[in-house]
PDB file of C-alpha atoms in Angstrom:
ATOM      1  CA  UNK A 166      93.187 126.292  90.245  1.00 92.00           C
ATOM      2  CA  UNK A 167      96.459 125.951  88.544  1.00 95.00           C
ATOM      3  CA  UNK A 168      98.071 122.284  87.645  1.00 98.00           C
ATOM      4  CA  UNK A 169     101.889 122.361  87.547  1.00 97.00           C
ATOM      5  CA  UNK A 170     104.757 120.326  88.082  1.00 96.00           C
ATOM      6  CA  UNK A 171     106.061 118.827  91.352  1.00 97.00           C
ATOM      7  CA  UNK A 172     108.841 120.896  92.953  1.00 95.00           C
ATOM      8  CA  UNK A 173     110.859 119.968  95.663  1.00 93.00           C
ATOM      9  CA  UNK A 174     109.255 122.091  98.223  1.00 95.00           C
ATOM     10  CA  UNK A 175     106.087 120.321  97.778  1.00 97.00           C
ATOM     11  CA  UNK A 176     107.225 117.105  99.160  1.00 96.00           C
ATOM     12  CA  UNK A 177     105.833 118.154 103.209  1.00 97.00           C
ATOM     13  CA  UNK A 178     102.638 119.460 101.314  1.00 98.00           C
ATOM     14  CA  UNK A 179     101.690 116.282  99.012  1.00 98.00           C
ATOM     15  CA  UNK A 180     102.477 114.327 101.812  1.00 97.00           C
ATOM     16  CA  UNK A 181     100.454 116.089 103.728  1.00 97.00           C
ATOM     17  CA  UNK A 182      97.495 115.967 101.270  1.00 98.00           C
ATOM     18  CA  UNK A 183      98.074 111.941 100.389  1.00 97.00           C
ATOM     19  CA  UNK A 184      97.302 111.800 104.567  1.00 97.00           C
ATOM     20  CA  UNK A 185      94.215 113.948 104.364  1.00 97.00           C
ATOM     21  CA  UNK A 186      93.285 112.608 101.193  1.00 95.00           C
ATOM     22  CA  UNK A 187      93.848 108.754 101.387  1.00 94.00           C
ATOM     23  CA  UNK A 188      93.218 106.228 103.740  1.00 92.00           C
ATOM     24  CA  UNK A 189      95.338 105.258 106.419  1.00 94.00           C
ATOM     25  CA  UNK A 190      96.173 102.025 104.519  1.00 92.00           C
ATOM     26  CA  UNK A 191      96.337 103.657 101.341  1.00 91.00           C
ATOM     27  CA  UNK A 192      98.411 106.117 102.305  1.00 94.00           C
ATOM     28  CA  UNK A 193     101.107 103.731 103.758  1.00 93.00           C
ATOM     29  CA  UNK A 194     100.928 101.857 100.935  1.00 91.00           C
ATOM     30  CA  UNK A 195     101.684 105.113  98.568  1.00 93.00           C
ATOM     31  CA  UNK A 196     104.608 107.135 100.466  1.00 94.00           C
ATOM     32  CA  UNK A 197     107.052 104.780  99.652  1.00 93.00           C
ATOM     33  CA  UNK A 198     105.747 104.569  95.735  1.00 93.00           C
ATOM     34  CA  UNK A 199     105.658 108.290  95.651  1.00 95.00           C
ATOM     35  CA  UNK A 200     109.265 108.624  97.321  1.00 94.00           C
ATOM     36  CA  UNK A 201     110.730 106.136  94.693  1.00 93.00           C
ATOM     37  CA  UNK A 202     109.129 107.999  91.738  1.00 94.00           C
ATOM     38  CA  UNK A 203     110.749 111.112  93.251  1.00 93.00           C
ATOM     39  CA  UNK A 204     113.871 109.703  93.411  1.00 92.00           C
ATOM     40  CA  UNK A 205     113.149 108.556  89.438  1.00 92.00           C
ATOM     41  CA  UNK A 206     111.194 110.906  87.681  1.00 94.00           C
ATOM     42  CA  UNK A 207     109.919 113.402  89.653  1.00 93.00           C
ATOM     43  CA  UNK A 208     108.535 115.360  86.370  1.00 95.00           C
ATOM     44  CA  UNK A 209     105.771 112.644  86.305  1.00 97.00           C
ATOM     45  CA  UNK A 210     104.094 114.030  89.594  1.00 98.00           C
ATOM     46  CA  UNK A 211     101.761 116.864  88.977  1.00 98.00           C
ATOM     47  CA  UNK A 212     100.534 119.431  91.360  1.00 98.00           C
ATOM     48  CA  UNK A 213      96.875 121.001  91.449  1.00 98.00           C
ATOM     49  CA  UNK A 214      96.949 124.311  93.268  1.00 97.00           C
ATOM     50  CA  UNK A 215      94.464 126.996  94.785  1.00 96.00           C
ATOM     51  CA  UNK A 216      95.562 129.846  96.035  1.00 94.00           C
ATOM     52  CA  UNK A 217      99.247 128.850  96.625  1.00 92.00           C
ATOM     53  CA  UNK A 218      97.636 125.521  98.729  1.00 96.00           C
ATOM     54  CA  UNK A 219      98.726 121.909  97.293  1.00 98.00           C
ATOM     55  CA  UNK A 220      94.751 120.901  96.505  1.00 98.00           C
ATOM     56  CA  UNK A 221      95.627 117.526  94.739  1.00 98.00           C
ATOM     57  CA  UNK A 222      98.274 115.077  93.282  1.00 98.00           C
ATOM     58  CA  UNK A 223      98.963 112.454  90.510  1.00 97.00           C
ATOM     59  CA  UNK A 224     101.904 110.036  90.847  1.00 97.00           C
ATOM     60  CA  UNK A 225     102.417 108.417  86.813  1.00 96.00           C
ATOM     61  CA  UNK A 226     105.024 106.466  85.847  1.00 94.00           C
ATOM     62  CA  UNK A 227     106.702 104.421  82.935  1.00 95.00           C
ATOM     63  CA  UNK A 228     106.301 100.870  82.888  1.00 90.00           C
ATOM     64  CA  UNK A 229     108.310  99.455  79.653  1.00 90.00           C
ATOM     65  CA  UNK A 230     107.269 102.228  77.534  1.00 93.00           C
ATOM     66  CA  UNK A 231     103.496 102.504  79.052  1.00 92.00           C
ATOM     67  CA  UNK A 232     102.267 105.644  80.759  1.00 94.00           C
ATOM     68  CA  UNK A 233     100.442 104.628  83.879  1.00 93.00           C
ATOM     69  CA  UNK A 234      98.451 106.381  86.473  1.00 93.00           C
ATOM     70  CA  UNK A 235      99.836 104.908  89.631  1.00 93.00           C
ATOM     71  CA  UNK A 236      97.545 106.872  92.626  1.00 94.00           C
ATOM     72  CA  UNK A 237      95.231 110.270  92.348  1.00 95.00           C
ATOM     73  CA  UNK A 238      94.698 112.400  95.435  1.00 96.00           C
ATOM     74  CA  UNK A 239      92.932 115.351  96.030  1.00 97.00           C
ATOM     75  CA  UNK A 240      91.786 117.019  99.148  1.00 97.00           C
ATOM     76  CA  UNK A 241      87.857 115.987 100.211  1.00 96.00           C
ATOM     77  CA  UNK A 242      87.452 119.775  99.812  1.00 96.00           C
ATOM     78  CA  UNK A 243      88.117 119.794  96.442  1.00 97.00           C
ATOM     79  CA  UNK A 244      86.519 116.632  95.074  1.00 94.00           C
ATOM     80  CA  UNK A 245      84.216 116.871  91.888  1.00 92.00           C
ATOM     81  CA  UNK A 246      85.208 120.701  90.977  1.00 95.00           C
ATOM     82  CA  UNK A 247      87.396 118.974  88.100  1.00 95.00           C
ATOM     83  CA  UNK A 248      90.889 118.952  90.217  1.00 97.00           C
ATOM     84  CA  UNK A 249      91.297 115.081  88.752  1.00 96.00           C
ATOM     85  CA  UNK A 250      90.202 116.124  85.425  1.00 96.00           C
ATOM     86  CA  UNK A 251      93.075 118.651  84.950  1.00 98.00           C
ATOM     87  CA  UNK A 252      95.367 116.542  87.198  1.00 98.00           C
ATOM     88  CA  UNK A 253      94.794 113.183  84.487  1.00 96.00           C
ATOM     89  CA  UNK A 254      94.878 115.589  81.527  1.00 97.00           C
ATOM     90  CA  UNK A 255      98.270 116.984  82.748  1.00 98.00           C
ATOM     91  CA  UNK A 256      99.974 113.872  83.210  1.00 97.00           C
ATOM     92  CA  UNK A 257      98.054 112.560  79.328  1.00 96.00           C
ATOM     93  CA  UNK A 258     100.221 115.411  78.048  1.00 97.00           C
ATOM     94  CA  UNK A 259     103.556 114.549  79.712  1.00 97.00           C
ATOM     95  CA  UNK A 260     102.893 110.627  78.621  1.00 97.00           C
ATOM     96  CA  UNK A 261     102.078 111.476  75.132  1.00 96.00           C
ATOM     97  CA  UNK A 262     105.261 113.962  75.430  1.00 97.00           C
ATOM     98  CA  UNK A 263     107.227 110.986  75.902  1.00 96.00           C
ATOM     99  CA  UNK A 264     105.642 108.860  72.880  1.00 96.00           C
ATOM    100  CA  UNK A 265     104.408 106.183  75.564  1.00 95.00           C
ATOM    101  CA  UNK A 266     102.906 103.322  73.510  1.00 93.00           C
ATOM    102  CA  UNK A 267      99.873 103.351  75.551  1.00 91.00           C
ATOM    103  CA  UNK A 268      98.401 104.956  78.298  1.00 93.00           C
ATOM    104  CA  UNK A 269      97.345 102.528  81.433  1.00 90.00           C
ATOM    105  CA  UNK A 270      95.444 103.008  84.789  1.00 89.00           C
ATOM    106  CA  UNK A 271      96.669 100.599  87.761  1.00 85.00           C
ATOM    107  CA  UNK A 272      93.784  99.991  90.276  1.00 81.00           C
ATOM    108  CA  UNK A 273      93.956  98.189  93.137  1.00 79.00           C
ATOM    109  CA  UNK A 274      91.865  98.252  96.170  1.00 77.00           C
ATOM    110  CA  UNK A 275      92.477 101.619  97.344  1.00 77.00           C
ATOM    111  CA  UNK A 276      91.736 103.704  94.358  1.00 75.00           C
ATOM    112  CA  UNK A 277      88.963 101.602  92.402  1.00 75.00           C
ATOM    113  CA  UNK A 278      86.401 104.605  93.919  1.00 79.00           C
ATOM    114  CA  UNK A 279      88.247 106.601  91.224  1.00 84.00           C
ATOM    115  CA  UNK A 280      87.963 104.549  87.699  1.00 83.00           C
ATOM    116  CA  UNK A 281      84.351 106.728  87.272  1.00 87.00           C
ATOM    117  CA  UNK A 282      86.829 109.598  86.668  1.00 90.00           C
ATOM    118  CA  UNK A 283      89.211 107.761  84.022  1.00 88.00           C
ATOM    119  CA  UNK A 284      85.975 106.246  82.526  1.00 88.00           C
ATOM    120  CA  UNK A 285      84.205 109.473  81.723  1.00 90.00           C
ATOM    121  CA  UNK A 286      87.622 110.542  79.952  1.00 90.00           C
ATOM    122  CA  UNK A 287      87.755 107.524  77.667  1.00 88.00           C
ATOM    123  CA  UNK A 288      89.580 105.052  79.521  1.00 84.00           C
ATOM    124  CA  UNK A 289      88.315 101.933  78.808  1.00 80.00           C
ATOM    125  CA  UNK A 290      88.539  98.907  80.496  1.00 77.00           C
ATOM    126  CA  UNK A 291      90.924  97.339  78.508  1.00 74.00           C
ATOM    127  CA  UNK A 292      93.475 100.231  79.750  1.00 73.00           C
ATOM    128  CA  UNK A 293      92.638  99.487  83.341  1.00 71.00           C
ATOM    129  CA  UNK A 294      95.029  96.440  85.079  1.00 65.00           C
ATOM    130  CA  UNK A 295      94.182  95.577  88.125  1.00 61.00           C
ATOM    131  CA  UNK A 296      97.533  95.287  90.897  1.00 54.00           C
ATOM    132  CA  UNK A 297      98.133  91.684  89.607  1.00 46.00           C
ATOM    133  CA  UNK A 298     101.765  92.407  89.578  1.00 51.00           C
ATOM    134  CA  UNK A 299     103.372  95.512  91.119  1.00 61.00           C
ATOM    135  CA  UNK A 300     104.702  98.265  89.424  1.00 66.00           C
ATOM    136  CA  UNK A 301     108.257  98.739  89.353  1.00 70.00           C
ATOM    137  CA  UNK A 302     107.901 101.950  91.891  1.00 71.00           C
ATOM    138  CA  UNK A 303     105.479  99.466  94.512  1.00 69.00           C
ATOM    139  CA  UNK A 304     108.698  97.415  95.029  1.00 61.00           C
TER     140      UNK A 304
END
């Protein structure tokens, strides 16, 4: 498994795995997210791949100087072989890259099943907001 950077030719695939991956809901509620933060900063999507096959995604983004994880995905397949491990430890780099001032992790209802993950790599719960207000990339 290889963890790289979002190219433009991955936009059918990562949609593709954000509908496998998510749930219907979720999913509507992401595409329009992960199109903005295309449009924006495309270099804070990362890529896990197997074998040339889009295996999971991480949409980050800025928030006035804060490095947040917006939505994980990665294909039921693939789930606890340490695809969001690498993907969150990718995306640390490119935030502390950037000198973000912290490091956050927006959950709302569709992706609380994955704070274990940012818990067992030292997020705490002081770095996890719940959706009280929207990110700039939710609309």
């Amino acid at each position: 498994m290889h963890v790289r950077s979002f190219q433009l030719s991955d936009v059918s695939p990562v949609t593709d795995l954000l509908q496998t991956a998510l749930s219907e809901e979720c999913f509507e509620n992401t595409i329009e997210p992960f199109s903005r933060q295309l449009s924006w900063d495309s270099d804070l999507i990362v890529v896990a791949e197997d074998e040339e096959e889009i295996v999971g995604a991480l949409i980050g983004t800025i928030e006035k100087n804060h490095g947040c994880y917006f939505r994980i995905a990665v294909h039921p397949d693939y789930r606890r072989r340490g695809v969001g491990r690498s993907l969150v430890s990718a995306m640390e780099s490119r935030f502390q890259a950037r000198k973000v001032s912290g490091i956050y992790v927006a959950v709302d209802e569709h992706n609380s099943f994955a704070l274990p993950l940012y818990e067992a790599m030292g997020y705490s719960e002081d770095q996890i907001f719940k959706s009280v207000r929207k990110l700039s990339i939710v609309g």
